[in-house]
mmCIF file of C-alpha atoms in Angstrom:
data_model
loop_
_atom_site.group_PDB
_atom_site.id
_atom_site.type_symbol
_atom_site.label_atom_id
_atom_site.label_comp_id
_atom_site.label_asym_id
_atom_site.label_seq_id
_atom_site.Cartn_x
_atom_site.Cartn_y
_atom_site.Cartn_z
ATOM 1 C CA MET A 123 11.514 2.551 -8.144
ATOM 2 C CA TRP A 124 8.849 -0.170 -8.322
ATOM 3 C CA MET A 125 7.953 -2.919 -5.830
ATOM 4 C CA GLN A 126 5.088 -5.371 -5.969
ATOM 5 C CA GLN A 127 3.865 -8.012 -3.588
ATOM 6 C CA GLU A 128 0.899 -10.366 -3.804
ATOM 7 C CA ILE A 129 -0.341 -11.630 -0.451
ATOM 8 C CA SER A 130 -3.124 -13.839 0.858
ATOM 9 C CA LEU A 131 -5.243 -12.537 3.703
ATOM 10 C CA LYS A 132 -6.564 -15.053 6.186
ATOM 11 C CA PRO A 133 -10.311 -15.779 5.955
ATOM 12 C CA ARG A 134 -12.458 -13.224 7.755
ATOM 13 C CA ALA A 135 -16.077 -13.154 8.856
ATOM 14 C CA ARG A 136 -18.510 -11.153 6.736
ATOM 15 C CA GLY A 137 -17.940 -7.527 7.649
ATOM 16 C CA PHE A 138 -15.281 -4.829 7.644
ATOM 17 C CA HIS A 139 -11.731 -5.473 8.876
ATOM 18 C CA LEU A 140 -8.650 -3.281 9.323
ATOM 19 C CA ILE A 141 -5.693 -4.565 7.284
ATOM 20 C CA THR A 142 -3.340 -1.558 7.313
ATOM 21 C CA ASP A 143 -0.745 -3.478 9.334
ATOM 22 C CA GLU A 144 -0.718 -6.410 6.928
ATOM 23 C CA ILE A 145 -0.162 -4.070 3.990
ATOM 24 C CA GLU A 146 2.671 -2.257 5.744
ATOM 25 C CA ARG A 147 4.325 -5.538 6.739
ATOM 26 C CA ALA A 148 4.181 -6.838 3.169
ATOM 27 C CA ILE A 149 6.108 -3.830 1.837
ATOM 28 C CA ALA A 150 8.982 -3.459 4.230
ATOM 29 C CA ASP A 151 11.105 -0.733 2.693
ATOM 30 C CA LEU A 152 9.087 2.392 1.980
ATOM 31 C CA GLY A 153 11.859 4.253 3.794
ATOM 32 C CA HIS A 154 13.765 4.970 0.596
ATOM 33 C CA ILE A 155 10.812 6.660 -1.124
ATOM 34 C CA LYS A 156 10.550 10.438 -0.869
ATOM 35 C CA ILE A 157 7.479 10.810 -3.103
ATOM 36 C CA GLY A 158 5.353 7.917 -4.276
ATOM 37 C CA LEU A 159 2.110 6.008 -4.352
ATOM 38 C CA LEU A 160 1.021 2.716 -2.873
ATOM 39 C CA SER A 161 -1.775 0.935 -4.705
ATOM 40 C CA VAL A 162 -3.693 -2.031 -3.305
ATOM 41 C CA PHE A 163 -5.944 -4.156 -5.527
ATOM 42 C CA ILE A 164 -8.189 -7.057 -4.487
ATOM 43 C CA LYS A 165 -8.505 -9.915 -6.988
ATOM 44 C CA HIS A 166 -12.131 -10.740 -6.182
ATOM 45 C CA THR A 167 -15.621 -9.598 -7.118
ATOM 46 C CA SER A 168 -17.338 -10.292 -3.796
ATOM 47 C CA ALA A 169 -14.942 -8.488 -1.468
ATOM 48 C CA SER A 170 -13.600 -4.959 -1.714
ATOM 49 C CA LEU A 171 -11.234 -2.394 -0.210
ATOM 50 C CA THR A 172 -11.901 1.005 1.277
ATOM 51 C CA ILE A 173 -10.308 3.537 3.629
ATOM 52 C CA ASN A 174 -12.089 4.677 6.760
ATOM 53 C CA GLU A 175 -11.933 5.238 10.516
ATOM 54 C CA ASN A 176 -9.266 3.107 12.180
ATOM 55 C CA ALA A 177 -10.181 3.478 15.861
ATOM 56 C CA ASP A 178 -13.689 2.645 17.028
ATOM 57 C CA PRO A 179 -14.842 -0.875 16.063
ATOM 58 C CA THR A 180 -18.487 0.259 16.091
ATOM 59 C CA VAL A 181 -17.814 2.156 12.851
ATOM 60 C CA ARG A 182 -16.951 -1.128 11.148
ATOM 61 C CA ALA A 183 -19.967 -2.845 12.701
ATOM 62 C CA ASP A 184 -22.208 -0.019 11.467
ATOM 63 C CA PHE A 185 -20.717 -0.349 7.975
ATOM 64 C CA GLU A 186 -21.835 -3.978 7.867
ATOM 65 C CA SER A 187 -25.304 -3.060 9.159
ATOM 66 C CA PHE A 188 -25.734 -0.208 6.709
ATOM 67 C CA PHE A 189 -24.484 -1.908 3.554
ATOM 68 C CA SER A 190 -26.474 -5.072 4.250
ATOM 69 C CA ARG A 191 -29.638 -2.971 4.514
ATOM 70 C CA SER A 192 -28.738 -0.740 1.597
ATOM 71 C CA VAL A 193 -27.984 -3.710 -0.681
ATOM 72 C CA PRO A 194 -30.521 -6.277 0.519
ATOM 73 C CA GLU A 195 -30.492 -10.006 -0.164
ATOM 74 C CA ASP A 196 -33.251 -12.007 -1.846
ATOM 75 C CA GLN A 197 -34.873 -9.282 -3.900
ATOM 76 C CA PRO A 198 -37.528 -10.730 -6.218
ATOM 77 C CA TYR A 199 -35.979 -9.026 -9.244
ATOM 78 C CA TYR A 200 -32.492 -10.558 -8.789
ATOM 79 C CA GLN A 201 -31.681 -13.096 -11.513
ATOM 80 C CA HIS A 202 -28.183 -14.159 -10.367
ATOM 81 C CA THR A 203 -29.251 -16.296 -7.402
ATOM 82 C CA LEU A 204 -27.654 -19.729 -7.884
ATOM 83 C CA GLU A 205 -24.620 -19.046 -5.678
ATOM 84 C CA GLY A 206 -26.617 -18.073 -2.596
ATOM 85 C CA SER A 207 -28.460 -15.128 -1.110
ATOM 86 C CA ASP A 208 -25.229 -13.313 -0.227
ATOM 87 C CA ASP A 209 -23.635 -13.600 -3.687
ATOM 88 C CA LEU A 210 -25.256 -10.923 -5.860
ATOM 89 C CA PRO A 211 -25.344 -8.371 -3.017
ATOM 90 C CA ALA A 212 -21.624 -9.081 -2.557
ATOM 91 C CA HIS A 213 -20.965 -8.201 -6.195
ATOM 92 C CA LEU A 214 -22.975 -4.981 -5.863
ATOM 93 C CA LYS A 215 -21.231 -3.914 -2.646
ATOM 94 C CA SER A 216 -17.857 -4.649 -4.226
ATOM 95 C CA SER A 217 -18.508 -2.173 -7.007
ATOM 96 C CA ILE A 218 -19.965 0.465 -4.683
ATOM 97 C CA LEU A 219 -16.880 0.343 -2.464
ATOM 98 C CA GLY A 220 -14.387 -0.545 -5.176
ATOM 99 C CA PRO A 221 -11.563 -3.041 -5.709
ATOM 100 C CA GLY A 222 -8.677 -0.776 -4.834
ATOM 101 C CA VAL A 223 -7.186 2.084 -2.888
ATOM 102 C CA GLN A 224 -4.311 4.426 -3.729
ATOM 103 C CA ILE A 225 -2.367 6.064 -0.900
ATOM 104 C CA PRO A 226 0.330 8.723 -1.260
ATOM 105 C CA ILE A 227 3.822 8.071 0.134
ATOM 106 C CA THR A 228 5.725 11.020 1.587
ATOM 107 C CA ASN A 229 9.208 10.843 3.111
ATOM 108 C CA GLY A 230 9.161 7.081 3.489
ATOM 109 C CA ARG A 231 5.709 6.723 5.039
ATOM 110 C CA LEU A 232 2.112 6.252 3.978
ATOM 111 C CA ASN A 233 0.687 9.768 4.053
ATOM 112 C CA MET A 234 -2.783 9.019 5.395
ATOM 113 C CA GLY A 235 -4.699 10.997 7.985
ATOM 114 C CA THR A 236 -4.356 10.059 11.653
ATOM 115 C CA TRP A 237 -7.716 8.319 11.668
ATOM 116 C CA GLN A 238 -7.484 6.520 8.348
ATOM 117 C CA GLY A 239 -6.967 2.798 7.895
ATOM 118 C CA VAL A 240 -7.470 0.321 5.061
ATOM 119 C CA TYR A 241 -10.497 -1.959 5.359
ATOM 120 C CA LEU A 242 -10.949 -5.374 3.832
ATOM 121 C CA CYS A 243 -14.680 -5.449 3.115
ATOM 122 C CA GLU A 244 -15.758 -9.102 3.185
ATOM 123 C CA HIS A 245 -19.199 -9.347 1.611
ATOM 124 C CA ARG A 246 -19.649 -13.142 1.556
ATOM 125 C CA ASN A 247 -20.702 -15.260 4.529
ATOM 126 C CA HIS A 248 -17.792 -17.631 3.859
ATOM 127 C CA GLY A 249 -15.461 -15.764 1.543
ATOM 128 C CA GLY A 250 -12.307 -17.679 2.415
ATOM 129 C CA SER A 251 -8.807 -16.325 1.922
ATOM 130 C CA ARG A 252 -8.592 -13.148 -0.178
ATOM 131 C CA HIS A 253 -5.684 -12.183 -2.425
ATOM 132 C CA ILE A 254 -4.432 -8.638 -2.816
ATOM 133 C CA VAL A 255 -1.717 -7.105 -4.985
ATOM 134 C CA ILE A 256 0.282 -4.258 -3.457
ATOM 135 C CA THR A 257 2.190 -2.077 -5.915
ATOM 136 C CA VAL A 258 4.557 0.658 -4.795
ATOM 137 C CA GLN A 259 6.207 3.218 -7.008
ATOM 138 C CA GLY A 260 8.137 6.323 -6.210
ATOM 139 C CA GLU A 261 11.475 8.029 -6.173
ATOM 140 C CA MET B 228 9.195 13.000 -12.873
ATOM 141 C CA TRP B 229 7.408 13.211 -9.524
ATOM 142 C CA MET B 230 5.802 16.192 -7.769
ATOM 143 C CA GLN B 231 3.797 16.237 -4.580
ATOM 144 C CA GLN B 232 1.972 18.960 -2.743
ATOM 145 C CA GLU B 233 -0.116 18.872 0.428
ATOM 146 C CA ILE B 234 -2.642 21.685 0.723
ATOM 147 C CA SER B 235 -5.345 22.778 3.131
ATOM 148 C CA LEU B 236 -8.743 23.612 1.738
ATOM 149 C CA LYS B 237 -10.729 26.323 3.450
ATOM 150 C CA PRO B 238 -13.715 25.125 5.509
ATOM 151 C CA ARG B 239 -16.830 24.507 3.424
ATOM 152 C CA ALA B 240 -20.490 24.004 4.251
ATOM 153 C CA ARG B 241 -21.821 20.466 4.194
ATOM 154 C CA GLY B 242 -22.318 19.604 0.545
ATOM 155 C CA PHE B 243 -20.449 19.262 -2.722
ATOM 156 C CA HIS B 244 -17.913 21.846 -3.896
ATOM 157 C CA LEU B 245 -15.820 22.255 -7.051
ATOM 158 C CA ILE B 246 -12.090 22.347 -6.262
ATOM 159 C CA THR B 247 -10.536 21.762 -9.702
ATOM 160 C CA ASP B 248 -9.008 25.249 -9.732
ATOM 161 C CA GLU B 249 -7.378 24.805 -6.349
ATOM 162 C CA ILE B 250 -5.793 21.541 -7.471
ATOM 163 C CA GLU B 251 -4.492 23.074 -10.681
ATOM 164 C CA ARG B 252 -3.079 26.084 -8.833
ATOM 165 C CA ALA B 253 -1.256 23.848 -6.344
ATOM 166 C CA ILE B 254 0.606 22.035 -9.131
ATOM 167 C CA ALA B 255 1.855 24.794 -11.371
ATOM 168 C CA ASP B 256 4.008 23.011 -13.900
ATOM 169 C CA LEU B 257 2.142 20.177 -15.599
ATOM 170 C CA GLY B 258 3.347 21.707 -18.858
ATOM 171 C CA HIS B 259 6.452 19.524 -18.977
ATOM 172 C CA ILE B 260 4.527 16.254 -18.744
ATOM 173 C CA LYS B 261 3.616 14.500 -21.981
ATOM 174 C CA ILE B 262 2.031 11.426 -20.380
ATOM 175 C CA GLY B 263 1.211 11.152 -16.713
ATOM 176 C CA LEU B 264 -1.260 10.835 -13.885
ATOM 177 C CA LEU B 265 -2.426 13.216 -11.196
ATOM 178 C CA SER B 266 -3.656 11.626 -8.004
ATOM 179 C CA VAL B 267 -5.550 13.476 -5.281
ATOM 180 C CA PHE B 268 -6.067 11.934 -1.832
ATOM 181 C CA ILE B 269 -8.062 13.361 1.086
ATOM 182 C CA LYS B 270 -6.689 12.664 4.564
ATOM 183 C CA HIS B 271 -10.083 12.398 6.292
ATOM 184 C CA THR B 272 -12.786 9.819 6.906
ATOM 185 C CA SER B 273 -15.785 12.142 6.897
ATOM 186 C CA ALA B 274 -15.132 13.970 3.636
ATOM 187 C CA SER B 275 -14.393 12.533 0.213
ATOM 188 C CA LEU B 276 -13.478 13.329 -3.392
ATOM 189 C CA THR B 277 -15.286 12.587 -6.626
ATOM 190 C CA ILE B 278 -15.454 13.783 -10.223
ATOM 191 C CA ASN B 279 -18.704 15.049 -11.699
ATOM 192 C CA GLU B 280 -20.479 17.805 -13.623
ATOM 193 C CA ASN B 281 -18.714 21.146 -13.365
ATOM 194 C CA ALA B 282 -21.352 23.538 -14.703
ATOM 195 C CA ASP B 283 -24.815 23.582 -13.152
ATOM 196 C CA PRO B 284 -24.814 24.128 -9.359
ATOM 197 C CA THR B 285 -28.115 22.251 -9.028
ATOM 198 C CA VAL B 286 -26.232 19.013 -9.719
ATOM 199 C CA ARG B 287 -24.167 19.592 -6.592
ATOM 200 C CA ALA B 288 -27.262 20.557 -4.589
ATOM 201 C CA ASP B 289 -28.999 17.377 -5.746
ATOM 202 C CA PHE B 290 -25.949 15.336 -4.738
ATOM 203 C CA GLU B 291 -26.307 16.618 -1.167
ATOM 204 C CA SER B 292 -30.061 15.904 -1.188
ATOM 205 C CA PHE B 293 -29.647 12.411 -2.586
ATOM 206 C CA PHE B 294 -26.766 11.225 -0.415
ATOM 207 C CA SER B 295 -28.345 12.586 2.760
ATOM 208 C CA ARG B 296 -31.506 10.608 2.001
ATOM 209 C CA SER B 297 -29.641 7.527 0.839
ATOM 210 C CA VAL B 298 -27.425 7.467 3.943
ATOM 211 C CA PRO B 299 -29.811 8.739 6.628
ATOM 212 C CA GLU B 300 -28.896 10.045 10.060
ATOM 213 C CA ASP B 301 -30.126 8.695 13.387
ATOM 214 C CA GLN B 302 -30.924 5.139 12.385
ATOM 215 C CA PRO B 303 -31.850 3.043 15.436
ATOM 216 C CA TYR B 304 -29.281 0.384 14.525
ATOM 217 C CA TYR B 305 -26.282 2.766 14.416
ATOM 218 C CA GLN B 306 -23.868 2.157 17.307
ATOM 219 C CA HIS B 307 -21.283 4.863 16.547
ATOM 220 C CA THR B 308 -23.329 7.872 17.671
ATOM 221 C CA LEU B 309 -21.203 9.762 20.218
ATOM 222 C CA GLU B 310 -19.791 12.276 17.731
ATOM 223 C CA GLY B 311 -23.157 13.517 16.479
ATOM 224 C CA SER B 312 -25.914 12.576 14.067
ATOM 225 C CA ASP B 313 -23.852 13.556 11.032
ATOM 226 C CA ASP B 314 -20.749 11.543 11.964
ATOM 227 C CA LEU B 315 -21.460 7.925 11.049
ATOM 228 C CA PRO B 316 -23.322 8.892 7.846
ATOM 229 C CA ALA B 317 -20.247 10.974 6.940
ATOM 230 C CA HIS B 318 -18.023 7.895 7.293
ATOM 231 C CA LEU B 319 -20.394 5.837 5.123
ATOM 232 C CA LYS B 320 -20.643 8.489 2.407
ATOM 233 C CA SER B 321 -16.851 8.840 2.404
ATOM 234 C CA SER B 322 -16.415 5.192 1.540
ATOM 235 C CA ILE B 323 -19.200 5.187 -1.051
ATOM 236 C CA LEU B 324 -17.627 8.141 -2.867
ATOM 237 C CA GLY B 325 -14.014 7.345 -2.025
ATOM 238 C CA PRO B 326 -10.962 9.195 -0.695
ATOM 239 C CA GLY B 327 -9.252 9.830 -4.000
ATOM 240 C CA VAL B 328 -9.355 10.495 -7.716
ATOM 241 C CA GLN B 329 -6.834 9.750 -10.460
ATOM 242 C CA ILE B 330 -6.794 11.889 -13.583
ATOM 243 C CA PRO B 331 -4.704 11.300 -16.701
ATOM 244 C CA ILE B 332 -2.307 13.990 -17.912
ATOM 245 C CA THR B 333 -1.814 14.398 -21.657
ATOM 246 C CA ASN B 334 0.451 16.968 -23.307
ATOM 247 C CA GLY B 335 0.781 19.090 -20.205
ATOM 248 C CA ARG B 336 -2.889 19.223 -19.226
ATOM 249 C CA LEU B 337 -5.383 17.293 -17.139
ATOM 250 C CA ASN B 338 -7.163 15.096 -19.679
ATOM 251 C CA MET B 339 -10.702 15.255 -18.285
ATOM 252 C CA GLY B 340 -13.904 15.629 -20.249
ATOM 253 C CA THR B 341 -15.280 19.103 -20.904
ATOM 254 C CA TRP B 342 -17.917 18.751 -18.207
ATOM 255 C CA GLN B 343 -15.799 17.089 -15.526
ATOM 256 C CA GLY B 344 -14.584 18.756 -12.355
ATOM 257 C CA VAL B 345 -13.244 17.549 -9.004
ATOM 258 C CA TYR B 346 -15.656 17.785 -6.061
ATOM 259 C CA LEU B 347 -14.773 18.095 -2.406
ATOM 260 C CA CYS B 348 -17.612 16.196 -0.738
ATOM 261 C CA GLU B 349 -18.031 17.652 2.756
ATOM 262 C CA HIS B 350 -20.165 15.276 4.781
ATOM 263 C CA ARG B 351 -19.962 16.932 8.213
ATOM 264 C CA ASN B 352 -22.008 19.937 9.338
ATOM 265 C CA HIS B 353 -18.836 21.645 10.570
ATOM 266 C CA GLY B 354 -15.976 19.759 8.970
ATOM 267 C CA GLY B 355 -13.414 22.521 9.146
ATOM 268 C CA SER B 356 -10.365 22.749 6.920
ATOM 269 C CA ARG B 357 -9.623 19.618 4.890
ATOM 270 C CA HIS B 358 -6.175 18.419 3.841
ATOM 271 C CA ILE B 359 -5.441 16.843 0.483
ATOM 272 C CA VAL B 360 -2.276 15.370 -1.018
ATOM 273 C CA ILE B 361 -1.727 15.909 -4.733
ATOM 274 C CA THR B 362 0.784 13.590 -6.394
ATOM 275 C CA VAL B 363 1.865 14.017 -10.001
ATOM 276 C CA GLN B 364 3.975 11.613 -11.974
ATOM 277 C CA GLY B 365 4.789 11.436 -15.631
ATOM 278 C CA GLU B 366 7.369 11.846 -18.309
ATOM 279 C CA MET C 188 7.969 3.275 -19.266
ATOM 280 C CA TRP C 189 4.762 5.146 -20.052
ATOM 281 C CA MET C 190 2.078 4.473 -22.678
ATOM 282 C CA GLN C 191 -1.226 6.244 -23.164
ATOM 283 C CA GLN C 192 -4.111 5.668 -25.534
ATOM 284 C CA GLU C 193 -7.439 7.464 -25.856
ATOM 285 C CA ILE C 194 -10.174 5.383 -27.463
ATOM 286 C CA SER C 195 -13.847 5.760 -28.325
ATOM 287 C CA LEU C 196 -16.204 3.002 -27.307
ATOM 288 C CA LYS C 197 -19.158 2.304 -29.551
ATOM 289 C CA PRO C 198 -22.549 3.408 -28.199
ATOM 290 C CA ARG C 199 -24.088 0.931 -25.787
ATOM 291 C CA ALA C 200 -27.558 0.493 -24.338
ATOM 292 C CA ARG C 201 -28.156 1.710 -20.812
ATOM 293 C CA GLY C 202 -26.662 -0.944 -18.559
ATOM 294 C CA PHE C 203 -23.390 -2.666 -17.726
ATOM 295 C CA HIS C 204 -21.034 -3.947 -20.419
ATOM 296 C CA LEU C 205 -17.745 -5.867 -20.385
ATOM 297 C CA ILE C 206 -14.942 -3.919 -22.084
ATOM 298 C CA THR C 207 -11.837 -5.776 -20.884
ATOM 299 C CA ASP C 208 -11.024 -6.961 -24.420
ATOM 300 C CA GLU C 209 -11.223 -3.459 -25.857
ATOM 301 C CA ILE C 210 -8.833 -2.168 -23.213
ATOM 302 C CA GLU C 211 -6.361 -4.988 -23.815
ATOM 303 C CA ARG C 212 -6.498 -4.488 -27.579
ATOM 304 C CA ALA C 213 -5.824 -0.754 -27.228
ATOM 305 C CA ILE C 214 -2.595 -1.373 -25.320
ATOM 306 C CA ALA C 215 -0.823 -4.040 -27.311
ATOM 307 C CA ASP C 216 2.531 -4.354 -25.630
ATOM 308 C CA LEU C 217 2.198 -4.993 -21.906
ATOM 309 C CA GLY C 218 4.613 -7.886 -22.477
ATOM 310 C CA HIS C 219 7.653 -5.775 -21.653
ATOM 311 C CA ILE C 220 6.359 -4.678 -18.241
ATOM 312 C CA LYS C 221 7.431 -6.722 -15.229
ATOM 313 C CA ILE C 222 5.741 -4.528 -12.607
ATOM 314 C CA GLY C 223 3.275 -1.789 -13.425
ATOM 315 C CA LEU C 224 -0.184 -0.303 -13.308
ATOM 316 C CA LEU C 225 -2.864 0.217 -15.919
ATOM 317 C CA SER C 226 -5.248 3.078 -15.282
ATOM 318 C CA VAL C 227 -8.495 3.620 -17.192
ATOM 319 C CA PHE C 228 -10.401 6.900 -16.952
ATOM 320 C CA ILE C 229 -13.759 7.775 -18.522
ATOM 321 C CA LYS C 230 -14.193 11.369 -19.702
ATOM 322 C CA HIS C 231 -17.899 11.626 -18.876
ATOM 323 C CA THR C 232 -20.139 12.389 -15.917
ATOM 324 C CA SER C 233 -23.062 10.142 -16.841
ATOM 325 C CA ALA C 234 -21.174 6.895 -17.438
ATOM 326 C CA SER C 235 -18.635 5.170 -15.215
ATOM 327 C CA LEU C 236 -16.202 2.277 -14.910
ATOM 328 C CA THR C 237 -16.064 -0.576 -12.429
ATOM 329 C CA ILE C 238 -14.613 -4.076 -12.080
ATOM 330 C CA ASN C 239 -16.857 -7.044 -11.453
ATOM 331 C CA GLU C 240 -17.860 -10.575 -12.468
ATOM 332 C CA ASN C 241 -16.958 -11.367 -16.070
ATOM 333 C CA ALA C 242 -18.911 -14.559 -16.681
ATOM 334 C CA ASP C 243 -22.664 -14.624 -16.042
ATOM 335 C CA PRO C 244 -24.611 -11.894 -17.905
ATOM 336 C CA THR C 245 -27.324 -11.938 -15.226
ATOM 337 C CA VAL C 246 -24.880 -10.193 -12.871
ATOM 338 C CA ARG C 247 -24.743 -7.257 -15.254
ATOM 339 C CA ALA C 248 -28.519 -7.279 -15.705
ATOM 340 C CA ASP C 249 -28.967 -7.270 -11.924
ATOM 341 C CA PHE C 250 -26.544 -4.349 -11.638
ATOM 342 C CA GLU C 251 -28.789 -2.297 -13.917
ATOM 343 C CA SER C 252 -31.904 -3.336 -11.960
ATOM 344 C CA PHE C 253 -30.339 -2.567 -8.591
ATOM 345 C CA PHE C 254 -28.754 0.776 -9.400
ATOM 346 C CA SER C 255 -31.869 2.046 -11.169
ATOM 347 C CA ARG C 256 -33.912 1.252 -8.045
ATOM 348 C CA SER C 257 -31.276 2.525 -5.666
ATOM 349 C CA VAL C 258 -30.882 5.825 -7.544
ATOM 350 C CA PRO C 259 -34.444 6.431 -8.771
ATOM 351 C CA GLU C 260 -35.539 8.846 -11.471
ATOM 352 C CA ASP C 261 -38.032 11.690 -11.075
ATOM 353 C CA GLN C 262 -37.698 12.344 -7.378
ATOM 354 C CA PRO C 263 -39.670 15.449 -6.361
ATOM 355 C CA TYR C 264 -36.611 16.979 -4.672
ATOM 356 C CA TYR C 265 -34.352 16.813 -7.762
ATOM 357 C CA GLN C 266 -33.620 20.283 -9.169
ATOM 358 C CA HIS C 267 -31.429 19.306 -12.148
ATOM 359 C CA THR C 268 -34.173 17.957 -14.399
ATOM 360 C CA LEU C 269 -33.892 19.821 -17.712
ATOM 361 C CA GLU C 270 -31.844 17.145 -19.472
ATOM 362 C CA GLY C 271 -34.314 14.318 -18.870
ATOM 363 C CA SER C 272 -35.332 11.862 -16.172
ATOM 364 C CA ASP C 273 -32.219 9.733 -16.647
ATOM 365 C CA ASP C 274 -29.719 12.616 -16.383
ATOM 366 C CA LEU C 275 -29.345 13.412 -12.688
ATOM 367 C CA PRO C 276 -29.500 9.722 -11.672
ATOM 368 C CA ALA C 277 -26.743 9.115 -14.231
ATOM 369 C CA HIS C 278 -24.540 11.712 -12.522
ATOM 370 C CA LEU C 279 -25.204 10.149 -9.112
ATOM 371 C CA LYS C 280 -24.467 6.605 -10.299
ATOM 372 C CA SER C 281 -21.271 7.817 -11.959
ATOM 373 C CA SER C 282 -19.923 9.092 -8.675
ATOM 374 C CA ILE C 283 -21.041 6.015 -6.713
ATOM 375 C CA LEU C 284 -19.233 3.721 -9.151
ATOM 376 C CA GLY C 285 -16.439 6.094 -10.074
ATOM 377 C CA PRO C 286 -14.753 7.359 -13.242
ATOM 378 C CA GLY C 287 -11.753 5.073 -13.191
ATOM 379 C CA VAL C 288 -10.127 1.765 -12.377
ATOM 380 C CA GLN C 289 -6.498 0.905 -11.628
ATOM 381 C CA ILE C 290 -5.245 -2.622 -12.332
ATOM 382 C CA PRO C 291 -1.829 -4.015 -11.430
ATOM 383 C CA ILE C 292 0.409 -5.401 -14.162
ATOM 384 C CA THR C 293 2.621 -8.386 -13.306
ATOM 385 C CA ASN C 294 5.002 -10.124 -15.718
ATOM 386 C CA GLY C 295 3.445 -8.593 -18.808
ATOM 387 C CA ARG C 296 -0.200 -9.242 -17.952
ATOM 388 C CA LEU C 297 -3.089 -7.556 -16.165
ATOM 389 C CA ASN C 298 -3.041 -9.149 -12.717
ATOM 390 C CA MET C 299 -6.790 -9.409 -12.093
ATOM 391 C CA GLY C 300 -8.630 -12.336 -10.534
ATOM 392 C CA THR C 301 -10.007 -15.058 -12.801
ATOM 393 C CA TRP C 302 -13.533 -13.717 -12.529
ATOM 394 C CA GLN C 303 -12.792 -10.013 -12.844
ATOM 395 C CA GLY C 304 -13.552 -7.876 -15.869
ATOM 396 C CA VAL C 305 -13.873 -4.154 -16.557
ATOM 397 C CA TYR C 306 -17.421 -2.835 -16.969
ATOM 398 C CA LEU C 307 -18.506 0.228 -18.883
ATOM 399 C CA CYS C 308 -21.486 1.437 -16.843
ATOM 400 C CA GLU C 309 -23.776 3.327 -19.235
ATOM 401 C CA HIS C 310 -26.246 5.317 -17.154
ATOM 402 C CA ARG C 311 -28.011 7.285 -19.917
ATOM 403 C CA ASN C 312 -30.763 5.948 -22.170
ATOM 404 C CA HIS C 313 -28.914 7.241 -25.232
ATOM 405 C CA GLY C 314 -25.369 7.952 -24.050
ATOM 406 C CA GLY C 315 -23.684 7.680 -27.422
ATOM 407 C CA SER C 316 -20.010 6.925 -27.883
ATOM 408 C CA ARG C 317 -17.894 7.144 -24.711
ATOM 409 C CA HIS C 318 -14.240 8.151 -24.562
ATOM 410 C CA ILE C 319 -11.728 6.549 -22.227
ATOM 411 C CA VAL C 320 -8.054 7.260 -21.557
ATOM 412 C CA ILE C 321 -5.844 4.246 -20.854
ATOM 413 C CA THR C 322 -2.529 5.014 -19.159
ATOM 414 C CA VAL C 323 0.113 2.342 -18.584
ATOM 415 C CA GLN C 324 3.250 2.747 -16.557
ATOM 416 C CA GLY C 325 5.768 0.250 -15.349
ATOM 417 C CA GLU C 326 9.253 -1.125 -15.643
#
């Protein structure tokens, strides 16, 4: 059994945002799947997806603080600078965090840990709407 | 053909640990699969999975040294500090390394390179037992 | 429907290289797949795969500059040094960027964003030919 859905996420501020609910709403009928996988892929090179703590918002704030220090803007050795100070660091962060996540499905539900959620990682100051492809397979 | 197994890994010290054998033992019968994929997912936000060198233990020791310098504890700008100095860095490392790996299956065997093994990356000082979901699909 | 192909990539210089065309050539007949996934896995621990900007070569040059600063050679605390200054950093970069990418297939085509391409990330000075396994599944 295969299902696929492409959705647009509303524009978000630069930073890390929980989107687990939006993914679950887009794929309504996991209930029929006993064993499977859900794959989410972001169609951009300056935003990314990851899985992390879904409770305390300070974790997501600290992610933005850390990654913006770890991948700094305006380094003298950067050559790709025409699209703004946030552009090349956004590409770098996207590859460090990655464009996709894969989550197991067990007995009709996403089989994540209690504290896990999916983050949209918006690395641009004004990234606009982001498009993701959700693919579900299972039996 | 789908198979899925959820297993608990015994508690490990903070650091990087080879768990390829435990994954292979959990899924006994890859032998029937000509083409497929094995997916491993960790249900935690302060431990992660990666694939790297399976021979020299100094590689795994250097991984711990590098990531603990690269993602330092006790930074003055961290806000999420209530659960200990190792907690927020553990979340960050988990997203840098990622919660899962996907490995191709070819003619009944994991089709990794000779030097590749699966690492459990334990980022907490006392992380306890960790739970992983192994999903196999193929034909 | 499953397809799998193992291919050898020609040796590349240390750095980041677009290989989307080579992947698409290896798997000729995506045209029959309405919904699916393409998975690429590299069988090495000192080279990796990622998805990023496919147009401006300065992005790829900046990736090499950034990651070689971010994961420096010859640190006094490295223990795994027998295989050369570029070896342990290559292992670290491989795990930061990851050994594989998963791309959705929609209506017979890879469903990436306009600006996305697959990078071979060559972390060794003389890495030689690299082997990747491409697995396609879908319906």
